[in-house]
Amino acid sequence: MQNNKEIWGSRLGLILAMAGNSVGLGNFLRFPVQAVQNGGGTFIIPYIICFLLMGIPLLWIEWSMGRFGGRHGNHSTPFILDTMGKSSAWKYIGVFGIFTNLAVAAYYCYIESWTLSYAIQSLRGVFEGWNQNEIADYFDNYINMSTSFFGIGNEAIIYFLICVILNTYILSKGLSGIEKVAKIGMPLLILFGCFLAIKGLTMGTSIKSSEFPLANAWDGLNFLWTPDYDSLFNPKVWLAAAGQIFFTLSVGMGTIQCYASYLKSKDDIALNATTAGFTNEFVEIVLGSLIVIPIAAGYFGLDWVKENISFGMAFQTMPYLFNQWGEILGNVGGVLWFGLLFFAGITSSLAMGTPWIGFMQDEFKWNKNKSAISFGLIVTLLGLPCVLFYKYGFFDQFDYWAGTVSLVVFALAETILFSWIFGMNKGWREINKGADITVPGIYKWIIKYITPLLLLMVFMGALLTPLDNNWMAAIEQFWQEGIWSFDETSIISQLSNTQLKESMKSVIDKEGLELIRSKIYYTNLARAILFGTFSSIGFLVFIAGSKRKINFRK
Amino acid sequence: MNTDALILMILIQFVVTAVMVFCFLKVLKKPNKK
């Protein structure tokens, strides 16, 4: 347990690393999509309320848990939870805090590798003069691995491996390596983001085309920020806002606890966590809202944006939009855009490596190099199927079960542990110990009642998502007919592969049928691998627990 | 851009930026205390 005595080099480094952990691709890609799909300006108000009632409290909870665990020599969630809970079962719930990171890192490094590849291609001017279809096709060929890199195999695999090796190398340097990357990456990310945001703000109608004569960047901003107070009564908007806050802050992953476990017992938590949280919000609300939507609306018009906005737009559309800025500025735009996504990605993927490394160092006395290399190997093993079987939905399964469901389950469990089992009085003392700001007393009540309630709401929302996400209609139907129609995105429908089975009924050609059968096969395979990964970590936790008991008796 | 949208955008973006800057200034007053 005492093998791991690292500490953070500086307070600024710690905050930037924590902010880097939270700031990810979702700040630039998920936030605008969620905002557009949930009524634009209406979305922002519940989003801010959820940040104050769920986001900030969760940050304080996780930072406190981490520092508390670190004081007892624990740097990963299984034994941090074990120290706080009264039952030994908590250490198995803590498995989520390692499992999620390994599984998410596997596909996250893959997306990170796209950004690295696209940044290099933009720098080389590869996309110059390409039309929209050529750029979209390039992305399809890239993920379907029909392109090669200097004739030595598939570009997607090579860039993925480069990213894994880079992450492994930095992680092997310990906290100092992570701090260095955060100190370089975060300011650059903000600088690149500011440049693109200023372009988004000042573009107006300057790049409208004859095909889209009504295009105007301001329409995008108008839509995003015009409040529509009626939609505040729509549960769908609230669920989406709570979900976005949850994912943007990277809570429920175990990374914050791990980073905070390297703090000293009298170090501040309240101010540090608030600073990291607001830095993430700055990147999301200020920069994230001023790039994709206005730039796309400035060329295609708002109607196109509403219909087509998606995660893939970052790669399939943005390079084309940058081309409209002219030859040099277009390439610069591409490098800055994919560069900022890369920095957002790598600061998050590095954080995902630390819980596993902390666990192996604490429990099995592995050194930094060995732990980091083992992380790289696991990520490669889990990530390669995501790369190879992307088109069969393998990647999506990892994203759904590890990157979505597990986070909510774990956050709900840790909040209950912190405020109800560890006890709110002790928890409140932990939050305020060494604090450089006065935490408002009302938060004691919010953390105990409101935050768990909001998390439960997010979880139930995901479990029971009604058809077309229309809660009003579903509640009415349930009230009148006693029937609840599940949407294909709900956990219940996902478990039974409803969507794939439905599409099987409508497909008549042999090829289409074969594709769906393959999708079902790879979907189940991905789930089996995820279950196997979770069980294996659970087994390691069991061994570590037994070793601790033996050492305690000695 | 319509007035309501402009006010909401400026207000929220200003508040978020101001809180972040305020927090960083407070942190930088005690840079060595983690």
mmCIF file with all atom_site columns, N, CA and C in Angstrom, chain A residues 187-244:
data_model
loop_
_atom_site.group_PDB
_atom_site.id
_atom_site.type_symbol
_atom_site.label_atom_id
_atom_site.label_alt_id
_atom_site.label_comp_id
_atom_site.label_asym_id
_atom_site.label_entity_id
_atom_site.label_seq_id
_atom_site.pdbx_PDB_ins_code
_atom_site.Cartn_x
_atom_site.Cartn_y
_atom_site.Cartn_z
_atom_site.occupancy
_atom_site.B_iso_or_equiv
_atom_site.pdbx_formal_charge
_atom_site.auth_seq_id
_atom_site.auth_comp_id
_atom_site.auth_asym_id
_atom_site.auth_atom_id
_atom_site.pdbx_PDB_model_num
ATOM 1   N N  . PRO A 1 187 ? -3.699  25.072 -22.197 1.00 0.00 ? 187 PRO A N  1
ATOM 2   C CA . PRO A 1 187 ? -3.636  26.435 -22.771 1.00 0.00 ? 187 PRO A CA 1
ATOM 3   C C  . PRO A 1 187 ? -3.729  26.431 -24.293 1.00 0.00 ? 187 PRO A C  1
ATOM 4   N N  . LEU A 1 188 ? -3.089  25.448 -24.939 1.00 0.00 ? 188 LEU A N  1
ATOM 5   C CA . LEU A 1 188 ? -3.174  25.386 -26.409 1.00 0.00 ? 188 LEU A CA 1
ATOM 6   C C  . LEU A 1 188 ? -4.604  25.154 -26.865 1.00 0.00 ? 188 LEU A C  1
ATOM 7   N N  . LEU A 1 189 ? -5.272  24.230 -26.154 1.00 0.00 ? 189 LEU A N  1
ATOM 8   C CA . LEU A 1 189 ? -6.677  23.923 -26.497 1.00 0.00 ? 189 LEU A CA 1
ATOM 9   C C  . LEU A 1 189 ? -7.532  25.197 -26.414 1.00 0.00 ? 189 LEU A C  1
ATOM 10  N N  . ILE A 1 190 ? -7.333  25.959 -25.328 1.00 0.00 ? 190 ILE A N  1
ATOM 11  C CA . ILE A 1 190 ? -8.130  27.184 -25.157 1.00 0.00 ? 190 ILE A CA 1
ATOM 12  C C  . ILE A 1 190 ? -7.770  28.218 -26.237 1.00 0.00 ? 190 ILE A C  1
ATOM 13  N N  . LEU A 1 191 ? -6.485  28.305 -26.550 1.00 0.00 ? 191 LEU A N  1
ATOM 14  C CA . LEU A 1 191 ? -6.037  29.244 -27.581 1.00 0.00 ? 191 LEU A CA 1
ATOM 15  C C  . LEU A 1 191 ? -6.643  28.886 -28.946 1.00 0.00 ? 191 LEU A C  1
ATOM 16  N N  . PHE A 1 192 ? -6.539  27.606 -29.325 1.00 0.00 ? 192 PHE A N  1
ATOM 17  C CA . PHE A 1 192 ? -7.103  27.150 -30.603 1.00 0.00 ? 192 PHE A CA 1
ATOM 18  C C  . PHE A 1 192 ? -8.616  27.388 -30.611 1.00 0.00 ? 192 PHE A C  1
ATOM 19  N N  . GLY A 1 193 ? -9.257  27.046 -29.472 1.00 0.00 ? 193 GLY A N  1
ATOM 20  C CA . GLY A 1 193 ? -10.712 27.196 -29.358 1.00 0.00 ? 193 GLY A CA 1
ATOM 21  C C  . GLY A 1 193 ? -11.116 28.655 -29.516 1.00 0.00 ? 193 GLY A C  1
ATOM 22  N N  . CYS A 1 194 ? -10.346 29.570 -28.898 1.00 0.00 ? 194 CYS A N  1
ATOM 23  C CA . CYS A 1 194 ? -10.679 31.008 -28.980 1.00 0.00 ? 194 CYS A CA 1
ATOM 24  C C  . CYS A 1 194 ? -10.611 31.475 -30.431 1.00 0.00 ? 194 CYS A C  1
ATOM 25  N N  . PHE A 1 195 ? -9.575  31.037 -31.162 1.00 0.00 ? 195 PHE A N  1
ATOM 26  C CA . PHE A 1 195 ? -9.441  31.445 -32.561 1.00 0.00 ? 195 PHE A CA 1
ATOM 27  C C  . PHE A 1 195 ? -10.672 31.000 -33.363 1.00 0.00 ? 195 PHE A C  1
ATOM 28  N N  . LEU A 1 196 ? -11.030 29.718 -33.204 1.00 0.00 ? 196 LEU A N  1
ATOM 29  C CA . LEU A 1 196 ? -12.166 29.186 -33.967 1.00 0.00 ? 196 LEU A CA 1
ATOM 30  C C  . LEU A 1 196 ? -13.478 29.834 -33.519 1.00 0.00 ? 196 LEU A C  1
ATOM 31  N N  . ALA A 1 197 ? -13.600 30.100 -32.205 1.00 0.00 ? 197 ALA A N  1
ATOM 32  C CA . ALA A 1 197 ? -14.832 30.718 -31.698 1.00 0.00 ? 197 ALA A CA 1
ATOM 33  C C  . ALA A 1 197 ? -14.981 32.142 -32.252 1.00 0.00 ? 197 ALA A C  1
ATOM 34  N N  . ILE A 1 198 ? -13.878 32.879 -32.336 1.00 0.00 ? 198 ILE A N  1
ATOM 35  C CA . ILE A 1 198 ? -13.950 34.242 -32.886 1.00 0.00 ? 198 ILE A CA 1
ATOM 36  C C  . ILE A 1 198 ? -14.375 34.170 -34.358 1.00 0.00 ? 198 ILE A C  1
ATOM 37  N N  . LYS A 1 199 ? -13.849 33.174 -35.079 1.00 0.00 ? 199 LYS A N  1
ATOM 38  C CA . LYS A 1 199 ? -14.265 32.982 -36.481 1.00 0.00 ? 199 LYS A CA 1
ATOM 39  C C  . LYS A 1 199 ? -15.770 32.710 -36.531 1.00 0.00 ? 199 LYS A C  1
ATOM 40  N N  . GLY A 1 200 ? -16.236 31.806 -35.630 1.00 0.00 ? 200 GLY A N  1
ATOM 41  C CA . GLY A 1 200 ? -17.654 31.451 -35.596 1.00 0.00 ? 200 GLY A CA 1
ATOM 42  C C  . GLY A 1 200 ? -18.531 32.657 -35.300 1.00 0.00 ? 200 GLY A C  1
ATOM 43  N N  . LEU A 1 201 ? -18.035 33.516 -34.415 1.00 0.00 ? 201 LEU A N  1
ATOM 44  C CA . LEU A 1 201 ? -18.817 34.694 -34.007 1.00 0.00 ? 201 LEU A CA 1
ATOM 45  C C  . LEU A 1 201 ? -18.872 35.765 -35.084 1.00 0.00 ? 201 LEU A C  1
ATOM 46  N N  . THR A 1 202 ? -17.796 35.845 -35.873 1.00 0.00 ? 202 THR A N  1
ATOM 47  C CA . THR A 1 202 ? -17.711 36.963 -36.820 1.00 0.00 ? 202 THR A CA 1
ATOM 48  C C  . THR A 1 202 ? -17.997 36.563 -38.265 1.00 0.00 ? 202 THR A C  1
ATOM 49  N N  . MET A 1 203 ? -18.336 35.292 -38.480 1.00 0.00 ? 203 MET A N  1
ATOM 50  C CA . MET A 1 203 ? -18.506 34.816 -39.859 1.00 0.00 ? 203 MET A CA 1
ATOM 51  C C  . MET A 1 203 ? -19.724 35.414 -40.561 1.00 0.00 ? 203 MET A C  1
ATOM 52  N N  . GLY A 1 204 ? -20.835 35.501 -39.822 1.00 0.00 ? 204 GLY A N  1
ATOM 53  C CA . GLY A 1 204 ? -22.065 36.050 -40.396 1.00 0.00 ? 204 GLY A CA 1
ATOM 54  C C  . GLY A 1 204 ? -22.468 35.339 -41.673 1.00 0.00 ? 204 GLY A C  1
ATOM 55  N N  . THR A 1 205 ? -22.588 36.106 -42.783 1.00 0.00 ? 205 THR A N  1
ATOM 56  C CA . THR A 1 205 ? -23.006 35.501 -44.051 1.00 0.00 ? 205 THR A CA 1
ATOM 57  C C  . THR A 1 205 ? -21.822 35.434 -45.032 1.00 0.00 ? 205 THR A C  1
ATOM 58  N N  . SER A 1 206 ? -20.603 35.573 -44.521 1.00 0.00 ? 206 SER A N  1
ATOM 59  C CA . SER A 1 206 ? -19.442 35.711 -45.410 1.00 0.00 ? 206 SER A CA 1
ATOM 60  C C  . SER A 1 206 ? -19.141 34.477 -46.262 1.00 0.00 ? 206 SER A C  1
ATOM 61  N N  . ILE A 1 207 ? -19.577 33.278 -45.846 1.00 0.00 ? 207 ILE A N  1
ATOM 62  C CA . ILE A 1 207 ? -19.267 32.106 -46.695 1.00 0.00 ? 207 ILE A CA 1
ATOM 63  C C  . ILE A 1 207 ? -20.531 31.422 -47.223 1.00 0.00 ? 207 ILE A C  1
ATOM 64  N N  . LYS A 1 208 ? -21.632 32.150 -47.254 1.00 0.00 ? 208 LYS A N  1
ATOM 65  C CA . LYS A 1 208 ? -22.848 31.522 -47.812 1.00 0.00 ? 208 LYS A CA 1
ATOM 66  C C  . LYS A 1 208 ? -22.626 31.225 -49.303 1.00 0.00 ? 208 LYS A C  1
ATOM 67  N N  . SER A 1 209 ? -23.278 30.175 -49.781 1.00 0.00 ? 209 SER A N  1
ATOM 68  C CA . SER A 1 209 ? -23.053 29.771 -51.172 1.00 0.00 ? 209 SER A CA 1
ATOM 69  C C  . SER A 1 209 ? -24.346 29.918 -51.965 1.00 0.00 ? 209 SER A C  1
ATOM 70  N N  . SER A 1 210 ? -24.246 29.735 -53.291 1.00 0.00 ? 210 SER A N  1
ATOM 71  C CA . SER A 1 210 ? -25.465 29.833 -54.108 1.00 0.00 ? 210 SER A CA 1
ATOM 72  C C  . SER A 1 210 ? -26.406 28.667 -53.783 1.00 0.00 ? 210 SER A C  1
ATOM 73  N N  . GLU A 1 211 ? -25.825 27.561 -53.316 1.00 0.00 ? 211 GLU A N  1
ATOM 74  C CA . GLU A 1 211 ? -26.654 26.394 -52.972 1.00 0.00 ? 211 GLU A CA 1
ATOM 75  C C  . GLU A 1 211 ? -27.450 26.658 -51.693 1.00 0.00 ? 211 GLU A C  1
ATOM 76  N N  . PHE A 1 212 ? -26.837 27.416 -50.774 1.00 0.00 ? 212 PHE A N  1
ATOM 77  C CA . PHE A 1 212 ? -27.513 27.752 -49.507 1.00 0.00 ? 212 PHE A CA 1
ATOM 78  C C  . PHE A 1 212 ? -27.496 29.279 -49.334 1.00 0.00 ? 212 PHE A C  1
ATOM 79  N N  . PRO A 1 213 ? -28.325 29.993 -50.109 1.00 0.00 ? 213 PRO A N  1
ATOM 80  C CA . PRO A 1 213 ? -28.241 31.459 -50.103 1.00 0.00 ? 213 PRO A CA 1
ATOM 81  C C  . PRO A 1 213 ? -28.666 32.108 -48.783 1.00 0.00 ? 213 PRO A C  1
ATOM 82  N N  . LEU A 1 214 ? -29.443 31.360 -47.962 1.00 0.00 ? 214 LEU A N  1
ATOM 83  C CA . LEU A 1 214 ? -29.937 31.975 -46.721 1.00 0.00 ? 214 LEU A CA 1
ATOM 84  C C  . LEU A 1 214 ? -29.035 31.678 -45.514 1.00 0.00 ? 214 LEU A C  1
ATOM 85  N N  . ALA A 1 215 ? -27.906 31.010 -45.779 1.00 0.00 ? 215 ALA A N  1
ATOM 86  C CA . ALA A 1 215 ? -27.035 30.599 -44.665 1.00 0.00 ? 215 ALA A CA 1
ATOM 87  C C  . ALA A 1 215 ? -26.506 31.808 -43.906 1.00 0.00 ? 215 ALA A C  1
ATOM 88  N N  . ASN A 1 216 ? -26.530 31.682 -42.567 1.00 0.00 ? 216 ASN A N  1
ATOM 89  C CA . ASN A 1 216 ? -26.055 32.778 -41.729 1.00 0.00 ? 216 ASN A CA 1
ATOM 90  C C  . ASN A 1 216 ? -25.602 32.200 -40.380 1.00 0.00 ? 216 ASN A C  1
ATOM 91  N N  . ALA A 1 217 ? -24.352 32.470 -40.022 1.00 0.00 ? 217 ALA A N  1
ATOM 92  C CA . ALA A 1 217 ? -23.811 31.908 -38.772 1.00 0.00 ? 217 ALA A CA 1
ATOM 93  C C  . ALA A 1 217 ? -24.606 32.393 -37.564 1.00 0.00 ? 217 ALA A C  1
ATOM 94  N N  . TRP A 1 218 ? -25.130 33.614 -37.642 1.00 0.00 ? 218 TRP A N  1
ATOM 95  C CA . TRP A 1 218 ? -25.890 34.165 -36.518 1.00 0.00 ? 218 TRP A CA 1
ATOM 96  C C  . TRP A 1 218 ? -27.178 33.384 -36.256 1.00 0.00 ? 218 TRP A C  1
ATOM 97  N N  . ASP A 1 219 ? -27.743 32.768 -37.324 1.00 0.00 ? 219 ASP A N  1
ATOM 98  C CA . ASP A 1 219 ? -28.953 31.954 -37.124 1.00 0.00 ? 219 ASP A CA 1
ATOM 99  C C  . ASP A 1 219 ? -28.658 30.809 -36.170 1.00 0.00 ? 219 ASP A C  1
ATOM 100 N N  . GLY A 1 220 ? -27.460 30.234 -36.307 1.00 0.00 ? 220 GLY A N  1
ATOM 101 C CA . GLY A 1 220 ? -27.057 29.123 -35.433 1.00 0.00 ? 220 GLY A CA 1
ATOM 102 C C  . GLY A 1 220 ? -27.002 29.591 -33.991 1.00 0.00 ? 220 GLY A C  1
ATOM 103 N N  . LEU A 1 221 ? -26.391 30.759 -33.786 1.00 0.00 ? 221 LEU A N  1
ATOM 104 C CA . LEU A 1 221 ? -26.279 31.290 -32.422 1.00 0.00 ? 221 LEU A CA 1
ATOM 105 C C  . LEU A 1 221 ? -27.655 31.674 -31.880 1.00 0.00 ? 221 LEU A C  1
ATOM 106 N N  . ASN A 1 222 ? -28.474 32.236 -32.757 1.00 0.00 ? 222 ASN A N  1
ATOM 107 C CA . ASN A 1 222 ? -29.842 32.585 -32.359 1.00 0.00 ? 222 ASN A CA 1
ATOM 108 C C  . ASN A 1 222 ? -30.585 31.371 -31.849 1.00 0.00 ? 222 ASN A C  1
ATOM 109 N N  . PHE A 1 223 ? -30.498 30.292 -32.613 1.00 0.00 ? 223 PHE A N  1
ATOM 110 C CA . PHE A 1 223 ? -31.211 29.071 -32.248 1.00 0.00 ? 223 PHE A CA 1
ATOM 111 C C  . PHE A 1 223 ? -30.681 28.516 -30.932 1.00 0.00 ? 223 PHE A C  1
ATOM 112 N N  . LEU A 1 224 ? -29.365 28.563 -30.794 1.00 0.00 ? 224 LEU A N  1
ATOM 113 C CA . LEU A 1 224 ? -28.734 27.972 -29.613 1.00 0.00 ? 224 LEU A CA 1
ATOM 114 C C  . LEU A 1 224 ? -29.054 28.752 -28.346 1.00 0.00 ? 224 LEU A C  1
ATOM 115 N N  . TRP A 1 225 ? -29.302 30.051 -28.484 1.00 0.00 ? 225 TRP A N  1
ATOM 116 C CA . TRP A 1 225 ? -29.435 30.875 -27.278 1.00 0.00 ? 225 TRP A CA 1
ATOM 117 C C  . TRP A 1 225 ? -30.806 31.512 -27.067 1.00 0.00 ? 225 TRP A C  1
ATOM 118 N N  . THR A 1 226 ? -31.758 31.288 -28.006 1.00 0.00 ? 226 THR A N  1
ATOM 119 C CA . THR A 1 226 ? -33.087 31.878 -27.785 1.00 0.00 ? 226 THR A CA 1
ATOM 120 C C  . THR A 1 226 ? -33.864 31.041 -26.765 1.00 0.00 ? 226 THR A C  1
ATOM 121 N N  . PRO A 1 227 ? -34.220 31.628 -25.624 1.00 0.00 ? 227 PRO A N  1
ATOM 122 C CA . PRO A 1 227 ? -34.922 30.826 -24.612 1.00 0.00 ? 227 PRO A CA 1
ATOM 123 C C  . PRO A 1 227 ? -36.376 30.552 -24.997 1.00 0.00 ? 227 PRO A C  1
ATOM 124 N N  . ASP A 1 228 ? -36.813 29.319 -24.758 1.00 0.00 ? 228 ASP A N  1
ATOM 125 C CA . ASP A 1 228 ? -38.223 28.970 -24.996 1.00 0.00 ? 228 ASP A CA 1
ATOM 126 C C  . ASP A 1 228 ? -38.697 28.344 -23.686 1.00 0.00 ? 228 ASP A C  1
ATOM 127 N N  . TYR A 1 229 ? -39.313 29.164 -22.854 1.00 0.00 ? 229 TYR A N  1
ATOM 128 C CA . TYR A 1 229 ? -39.588 28.738 -21.484 1.00 0.00 ? 229 TYR A CA 1
ATOM 129 C C  . TYR A 1 229 ? -40.599 27.592 -21.386 1.00 0.00 ? 229 TYR A C  1
ATOM 130 N N  . ASP A 1 230 ? -41.429 27.387 -22.433 1.00 0.00 ? 230 ASP A N  1
ATOM 131 C CA . ASP A 1 230 ? -42.411 26.298 -22.388 1.00 0.00 ? 230 ASP A CA 1
ATOM 132 C C  . ASP A 1 230 ? -41.729 24.933 -22.300 1.00 0.00 ? 230 ASP A C  1
ATOM 133 N N  . SER A 1 231 ? -40.604 24.818 -23.007 1.00 0.00 ? 231 SER A N  1
ATOM 134 C CA . SER A 1 231 ? -39.928 23.518 -23.028 1.00 0.00 ? 231 SER A CA 1
ATOM 135 C C  . SER A 1 231 ? -39.299 23.161 -21.688 1.00 0.00 ? 231 SER A C  1
ATOM 136 N N  . LEU A 1 232 ? -39.272 24.123 -20.777 1.00 0.00 ? 232 LEU A N  1
ATOM 137 C CA . LEU A 1 232 ? -38.718 23.829 -19.451 1.00 0.00 ? 232 LEU A CA 1
ATOM 138 C C  . LEU A 1 232 ? -39.557 22.780 -18.725 1.00 0.00 ? 232 LEU A C  1
ATOM 139 N N  . PHE A 1 233 ? -40.801 22.605 -19.191 1.00 0.00 ? 233 PHE A N  1
ATOM 140 C CA . PHE A 1 233 ? -41.672 21.632 -18.544 1.00 0.00 ? 233 PHE A CA 1
ATOM 141 C C  . PHE A 1 233 ? -41.604 20.264 -19.232 1.00 0.00 ? 233 PHE A C  1
ATOM 142 N N  . ASN A 1 234 ? -40.679 20.123 -20.184 1.00 0.00 ? 234 ASN A N  1
ATOM 143 C CA . ASN A 1 234 ? -40.531 18.855 -20.891 1.00 0.00 ? 234 ASN A CA 1
ATOM 144 C C  . ASN A 1 234 ? -39.449 18.007 -20.216 1.00 0.00 ? 234 ASN A C  1
ATOM 145 N N  . PRO A 1 235 ? -39.820 16.823 -19.655 1.00 0.00 ? 235 PRO A N  1
ATOM 146 C CA . PRO A 1 235 ? -38.829 15.997 -18.950 1.00 0.00 ? 235 PRO A CA 1
ATOM 147 C C  . PRO A 1 235 ? -37.642 15.609 -19.825 1.00 0.00 ? 235 PRO A C  1
ATOM 148 N N  . LYS A 1 236 ? -37.893 15.470 -21.144 1.00 0.00 ? 236 LYS A N  1
ATOM 149 C CA . LYS A 1 236 ? -36.823 15.058 -22.069 1.00 0.00 ? 236 LYS A CA 1
ATOM 150 C C  . LYS A 1 236 ? -35.662 16.058 -22.015 1.00 0.00 ? 236 LYS A C  1
ATOM 151 N N  . VAL A 1 237 ? -35.987 17.339 -21.981 1.00 0.00 ? 237 VAL A N  1
ATOM 152 C CA . VAL A 1 237 ? -34.952 18.384 -21.970 1.00 0.00 ? 237 VAL A CA 1
ATOM 153 C C  . VAL A 1 237 ? -34.138 18.303 -20.677 1.00 0.00 ? 237 VAL A C  1
ATOM 154 N N  . TRP A 1 238 ? -34.824 18.089 -19.556 1.00 0.00 ? 238 TRP A N  1
ATOM 155 C CA . TRP A 1 238 ? -34.143 17.997 -18.261 1.00 0.00 ? 238 TRP A CA 1
ATOM 156 C C  . TRP A 1 238 ? -33.230 16.776 -18.203 1.00 0.00 ? 238 TRP A C  1
ATOM 157 N N  . LEU A 1 239 ? -33.729 15.657 -18.738 1.00 0.00 ? 239 LEU A N  1
ATOM 158 C CA . LEU A 1 239 ? -32.910 14.438 -18.733 1.00 0.00 ? 239 LEU A CA 1
ATOM 159 C C  . LEU A 1 239 ? -31.672 14.622 -19.595 1.00 0.00 ? 239 LEU A C  1
ATOM 160 N N  . ALA A 1 240 ? -31.865 15.260 -20.752 1.00 0.00 ? 240 ALA A N  1
ATOM 161 C CA . ALA A 1 240 ? -30.723 15.478 -21.643 1.00 0.00 ? 240 ALA A CA 1
ATOM 162 C C  . ALA A 1 240 ? -29.704 16.411 -20.991 1.00 0.00 ? 240 ALA A C  1
ATOM 163 N N  . ALA A 1 241 ? -30.215 17.449 -20.293 1.00 0.00 ? 241 ALA A N  1
ATOM 164 C CA . ALA A 1 241 ? -29.318 18.412 -19.644 1.00 0.00 ? 241 ALA A CA 1
ATOM 165 C C  . ALA A 1 241 ? -28.540 17.735 -18.517 1.00 0.00 ? 241 ALA A C  1
ATOM 166 N N  . ALA A 1 242 ? -29.255 16.945 -17.696 1.00 0.00 ? 242 ALA A N  1
ATOM 167 C CA . ALA A 1 242 ? -28.582 16.245 -16.596 1.00 0.00 ? 242 ALA A CA 1
ATOM 168 C C  . ALA A 1 242 ? -27.551 15.274 -17.152 1.00 0.00 ? 242 ALA A C  1
ATOM 169 N N  . GLY A 1 243 ? -27.906 14.570 -18.227 1.00 0.00 ? 243 GLY A N  1
ATOM 170 C CA . GLY A 1 243 ? -26.982 13.610 -18.849 1.00 0.00 ? 243 GLY A CA 1
ATOM 171 C C  . GLY A 1 243 ? -25.734 14.310 -19.366 1.00 0.00 ? 243 GLY A C  1
ATOM 172 N N  . GLN A 1 244 ? -25.925 15.462 -19.985 1.00 0.00 ? 244 GLN A N  1
ATOM 173 C CA . GLN A 1 244 ? -24.780 16.183 -20.540 1.00 0.00 ? 244 GLN A CA 1
ATOM 174 C C  . GLN A 1 244 ? -23.837 16.664 -19.437 1.00 0.00 ? 244 GLN A C  1
#
